[in-house]
PDB file of C-alpha atoms in Angstrom:
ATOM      1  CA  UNK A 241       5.815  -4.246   1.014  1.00 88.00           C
ATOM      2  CA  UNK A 242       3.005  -5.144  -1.144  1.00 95.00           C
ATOM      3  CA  UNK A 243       1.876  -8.868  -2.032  1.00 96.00           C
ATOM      4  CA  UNK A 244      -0.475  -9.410  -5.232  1.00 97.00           C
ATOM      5  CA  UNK A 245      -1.515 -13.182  -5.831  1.00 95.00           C
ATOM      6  CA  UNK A 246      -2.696 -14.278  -8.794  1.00 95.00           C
ATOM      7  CA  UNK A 247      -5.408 -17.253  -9.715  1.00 94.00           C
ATOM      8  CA  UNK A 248      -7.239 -18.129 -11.961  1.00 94.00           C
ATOM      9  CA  UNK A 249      -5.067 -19.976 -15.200  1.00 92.00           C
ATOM     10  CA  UNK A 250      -5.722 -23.067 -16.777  1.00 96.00           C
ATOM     11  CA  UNK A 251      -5.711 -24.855 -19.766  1.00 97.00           C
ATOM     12  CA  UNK A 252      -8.613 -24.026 -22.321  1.00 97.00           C
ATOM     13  CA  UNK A 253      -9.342 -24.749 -25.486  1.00 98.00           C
ATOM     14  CA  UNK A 254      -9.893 -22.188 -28.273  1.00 98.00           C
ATOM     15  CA  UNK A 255     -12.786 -19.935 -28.587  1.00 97.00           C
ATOM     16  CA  UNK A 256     -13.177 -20.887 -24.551  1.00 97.00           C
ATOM     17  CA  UNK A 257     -13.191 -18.483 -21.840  1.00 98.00           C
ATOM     18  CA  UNK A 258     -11.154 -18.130 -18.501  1.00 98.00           C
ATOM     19  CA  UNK A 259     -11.377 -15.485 -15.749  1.00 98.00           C
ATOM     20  CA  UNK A 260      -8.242 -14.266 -13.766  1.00 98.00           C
ATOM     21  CA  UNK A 261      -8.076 -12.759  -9.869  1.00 98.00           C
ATOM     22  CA  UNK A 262      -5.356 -10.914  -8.622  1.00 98.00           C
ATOM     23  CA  UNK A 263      -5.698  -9.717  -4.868  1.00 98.00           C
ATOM     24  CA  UNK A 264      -3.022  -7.137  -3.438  1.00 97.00           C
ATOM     25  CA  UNK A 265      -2.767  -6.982   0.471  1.00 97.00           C
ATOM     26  CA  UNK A 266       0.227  -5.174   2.035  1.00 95.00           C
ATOM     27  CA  UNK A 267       1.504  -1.365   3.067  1.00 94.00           C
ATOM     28  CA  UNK A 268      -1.450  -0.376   0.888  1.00 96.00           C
ATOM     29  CA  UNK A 269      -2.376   3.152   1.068  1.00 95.00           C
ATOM     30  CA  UNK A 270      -4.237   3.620  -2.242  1.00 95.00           C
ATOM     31  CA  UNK A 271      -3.807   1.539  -5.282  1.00 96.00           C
ATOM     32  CA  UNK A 272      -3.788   3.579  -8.583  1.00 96.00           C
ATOM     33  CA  UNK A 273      -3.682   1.848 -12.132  1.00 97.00           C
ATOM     34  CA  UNK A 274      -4.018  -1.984 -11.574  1.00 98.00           C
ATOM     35  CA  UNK A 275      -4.192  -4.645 -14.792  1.00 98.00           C
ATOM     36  CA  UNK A 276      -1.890  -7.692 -16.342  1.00 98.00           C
ATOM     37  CA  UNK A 277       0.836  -7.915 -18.342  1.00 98.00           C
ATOM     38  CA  UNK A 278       1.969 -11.157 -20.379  1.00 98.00           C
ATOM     39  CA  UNK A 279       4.987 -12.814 -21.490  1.00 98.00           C
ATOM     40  CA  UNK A 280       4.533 -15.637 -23.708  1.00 96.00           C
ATOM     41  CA  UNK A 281       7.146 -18.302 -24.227  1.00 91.00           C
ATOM     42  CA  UNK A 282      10.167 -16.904 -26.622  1.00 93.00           C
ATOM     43  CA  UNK A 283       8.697 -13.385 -26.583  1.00 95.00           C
ATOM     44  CA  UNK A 284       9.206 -10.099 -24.416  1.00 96.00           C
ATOM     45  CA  UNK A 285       6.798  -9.022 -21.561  1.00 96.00           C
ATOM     46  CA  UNK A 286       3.281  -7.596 -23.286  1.00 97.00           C
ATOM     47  CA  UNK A 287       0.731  -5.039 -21.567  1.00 98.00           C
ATOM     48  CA  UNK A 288      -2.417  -6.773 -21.746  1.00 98.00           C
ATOM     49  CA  UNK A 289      -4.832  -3.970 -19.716  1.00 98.00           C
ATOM     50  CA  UNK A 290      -4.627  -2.095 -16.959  1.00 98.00           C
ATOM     51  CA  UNK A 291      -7.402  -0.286 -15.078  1.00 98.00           C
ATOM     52  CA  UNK A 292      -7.125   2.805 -13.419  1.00 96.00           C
ATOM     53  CA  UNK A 293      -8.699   3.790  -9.886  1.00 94.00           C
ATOM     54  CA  UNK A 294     -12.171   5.458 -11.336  1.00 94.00           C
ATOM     55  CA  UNK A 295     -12.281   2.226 -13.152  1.00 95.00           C
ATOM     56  CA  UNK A 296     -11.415   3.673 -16.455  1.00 97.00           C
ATOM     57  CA  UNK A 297      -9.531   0.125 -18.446  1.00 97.00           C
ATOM     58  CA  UNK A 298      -6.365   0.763 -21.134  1.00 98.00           C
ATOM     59  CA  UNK A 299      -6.725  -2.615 -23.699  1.00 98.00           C
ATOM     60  CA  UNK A 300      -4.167  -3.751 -25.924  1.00 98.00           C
ATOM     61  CA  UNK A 301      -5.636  -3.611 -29.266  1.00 97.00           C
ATOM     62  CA  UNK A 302      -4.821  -7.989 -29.171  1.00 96.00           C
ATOM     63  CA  UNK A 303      -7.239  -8.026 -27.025  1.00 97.00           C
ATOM     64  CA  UNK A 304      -9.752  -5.294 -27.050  1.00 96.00           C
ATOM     65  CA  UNK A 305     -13.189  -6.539 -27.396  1.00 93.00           C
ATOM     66  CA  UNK A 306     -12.221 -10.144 -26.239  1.00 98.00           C
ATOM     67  CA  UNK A 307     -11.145  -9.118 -22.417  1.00 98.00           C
ATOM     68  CA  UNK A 308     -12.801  -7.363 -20.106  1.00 98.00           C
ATOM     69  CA  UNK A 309     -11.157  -5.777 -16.555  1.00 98.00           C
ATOM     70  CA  UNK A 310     -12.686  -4.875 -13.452  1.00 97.00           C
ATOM     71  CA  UNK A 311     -11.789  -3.926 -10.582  1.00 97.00           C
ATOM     72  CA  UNK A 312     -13.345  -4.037  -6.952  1.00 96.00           C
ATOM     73  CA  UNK A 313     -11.670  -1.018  -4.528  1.00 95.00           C
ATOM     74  CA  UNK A 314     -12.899  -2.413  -1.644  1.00 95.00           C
ATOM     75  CA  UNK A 315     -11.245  -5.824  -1.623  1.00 96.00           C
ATOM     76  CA  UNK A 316      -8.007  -4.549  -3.716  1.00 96.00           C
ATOM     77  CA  UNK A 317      -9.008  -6.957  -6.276  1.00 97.00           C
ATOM     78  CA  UNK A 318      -8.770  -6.629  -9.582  1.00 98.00           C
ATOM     79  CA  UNK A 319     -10.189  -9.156 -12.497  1.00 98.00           C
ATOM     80  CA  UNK A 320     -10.009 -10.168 -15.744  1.00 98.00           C
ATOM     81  CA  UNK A 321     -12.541 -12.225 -18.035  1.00 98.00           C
ATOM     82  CA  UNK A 322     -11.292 -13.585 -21.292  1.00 98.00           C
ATOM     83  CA  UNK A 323     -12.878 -14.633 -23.910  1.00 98.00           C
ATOM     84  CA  UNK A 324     -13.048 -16.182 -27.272  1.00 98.00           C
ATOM     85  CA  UNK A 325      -9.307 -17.289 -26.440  1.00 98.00           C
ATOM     86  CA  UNK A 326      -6.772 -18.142 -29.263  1.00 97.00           C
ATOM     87  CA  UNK A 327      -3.224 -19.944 -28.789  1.00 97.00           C
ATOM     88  CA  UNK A 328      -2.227 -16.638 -29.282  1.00 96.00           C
ATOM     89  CA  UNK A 329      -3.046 -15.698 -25.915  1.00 97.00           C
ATOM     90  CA  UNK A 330      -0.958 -18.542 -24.430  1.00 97.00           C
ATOM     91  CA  UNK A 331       1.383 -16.943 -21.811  1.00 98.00           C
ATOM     92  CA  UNK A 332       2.366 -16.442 -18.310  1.00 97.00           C
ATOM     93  CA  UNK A 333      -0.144 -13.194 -17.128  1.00 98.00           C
ATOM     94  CA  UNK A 334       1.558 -11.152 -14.317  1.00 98.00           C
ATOM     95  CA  UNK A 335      -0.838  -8.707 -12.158  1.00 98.00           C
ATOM     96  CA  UNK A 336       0.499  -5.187 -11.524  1.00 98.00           C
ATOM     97  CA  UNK A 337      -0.181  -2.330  -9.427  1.00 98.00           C
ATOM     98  CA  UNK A 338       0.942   0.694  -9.404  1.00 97.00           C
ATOM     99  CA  UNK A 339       0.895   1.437  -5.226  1.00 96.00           C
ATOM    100  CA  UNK A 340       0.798   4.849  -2.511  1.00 95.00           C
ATOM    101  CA  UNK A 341       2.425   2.912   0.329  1.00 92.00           C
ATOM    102  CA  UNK A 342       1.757   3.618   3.916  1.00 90.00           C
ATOM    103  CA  UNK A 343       5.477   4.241   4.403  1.00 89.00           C
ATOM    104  CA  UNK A 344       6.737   7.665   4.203  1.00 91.00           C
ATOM    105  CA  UNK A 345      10.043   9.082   2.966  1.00 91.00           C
ATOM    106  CA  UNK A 346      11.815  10.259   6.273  1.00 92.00           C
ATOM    107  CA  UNK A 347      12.959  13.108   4.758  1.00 93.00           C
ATOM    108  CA  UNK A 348      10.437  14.759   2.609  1.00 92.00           C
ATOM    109  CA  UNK A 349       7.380  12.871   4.295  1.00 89.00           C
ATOM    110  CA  UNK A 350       6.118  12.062   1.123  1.00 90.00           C
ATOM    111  CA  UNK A 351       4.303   8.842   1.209  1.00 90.00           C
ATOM    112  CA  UNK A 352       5.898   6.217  -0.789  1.00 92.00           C
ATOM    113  CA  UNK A 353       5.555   4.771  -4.678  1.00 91.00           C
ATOM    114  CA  UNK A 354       5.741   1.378  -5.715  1.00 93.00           C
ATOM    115  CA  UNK A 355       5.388  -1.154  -8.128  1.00 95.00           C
ATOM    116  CA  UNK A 356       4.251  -4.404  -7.487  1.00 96.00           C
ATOM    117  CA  UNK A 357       4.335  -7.307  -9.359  1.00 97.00           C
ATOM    118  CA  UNK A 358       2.629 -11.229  -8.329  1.00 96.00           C
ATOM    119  CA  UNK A 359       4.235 -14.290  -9.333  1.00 96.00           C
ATOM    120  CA  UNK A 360       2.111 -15.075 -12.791  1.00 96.00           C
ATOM    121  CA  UNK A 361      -0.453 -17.476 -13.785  1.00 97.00           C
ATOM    122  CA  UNK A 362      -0.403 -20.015 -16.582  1.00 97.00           C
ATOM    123  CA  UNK A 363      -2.808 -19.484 -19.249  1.00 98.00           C
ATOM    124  CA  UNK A 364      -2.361 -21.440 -22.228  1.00 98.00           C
ATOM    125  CA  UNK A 365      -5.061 -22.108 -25.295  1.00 97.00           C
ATOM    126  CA  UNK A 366      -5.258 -25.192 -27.166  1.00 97.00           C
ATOM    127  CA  UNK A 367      -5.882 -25.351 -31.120  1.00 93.00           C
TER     128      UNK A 367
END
């Protein structure tokens, strides 16, 4: 239905910076609240940020003040700059959107919800 790839990780040492990409294509009628979540190795998925469609950003107190989210409508693109990384930060980071399909429900007509997910990106931070 809906495709969201992800680039942008790397290896970086602390106190660097690194900027992600995540580009949705698909049965895209409007996408609402886009952003990242994160797992990192041994630990549960973590909300990172997410951005809504007026561009209004959610942080994650982890990372609020070090991370910054935009988002550009036009190109479905959303991105994230990070910086002064710490090892804490190492993870996989998965792009999200929260998507109006083009599809309707036969029966009510009422366009479509879902949730996408992309693949993930490496990030991890050196010591």
């Amino acid at each position: 239905q809906v495709q969201l790839v992800e680039s942008g990780g790397g290896l970086v040492q602390a106190g660097g910076s690194l900027r992600l990409s995540c580009t949705a294509s698909g049965n895209i009628f409007r996408l609402n609240t886009m952003g990242w979540y994160r797992r990192a190795p041994g630990k549960v998925r973590e909300f990172v940020v997410g951005i809504n469609s007026g561009g209004v950003p959610n942080y994650a107190d982890s990372v609020k003040d070090r991370f910054v989210i935009s988002r550009d409508n036009a190109k479905n693109m959303v991105e994230l700059q990070m910086a002064s990384l710490v090892p804490e930060d190492t993870a996989e980071y998965y792009c999200f959107a929260e998507v109006l399909l083009t599809n309707r429900d036969p029966r009510t007509k009422e366009r479509l919800a879902y949730d996408a997910y992309g693949q993930g990106t490496l990030v991890t931070v050196s010591s």
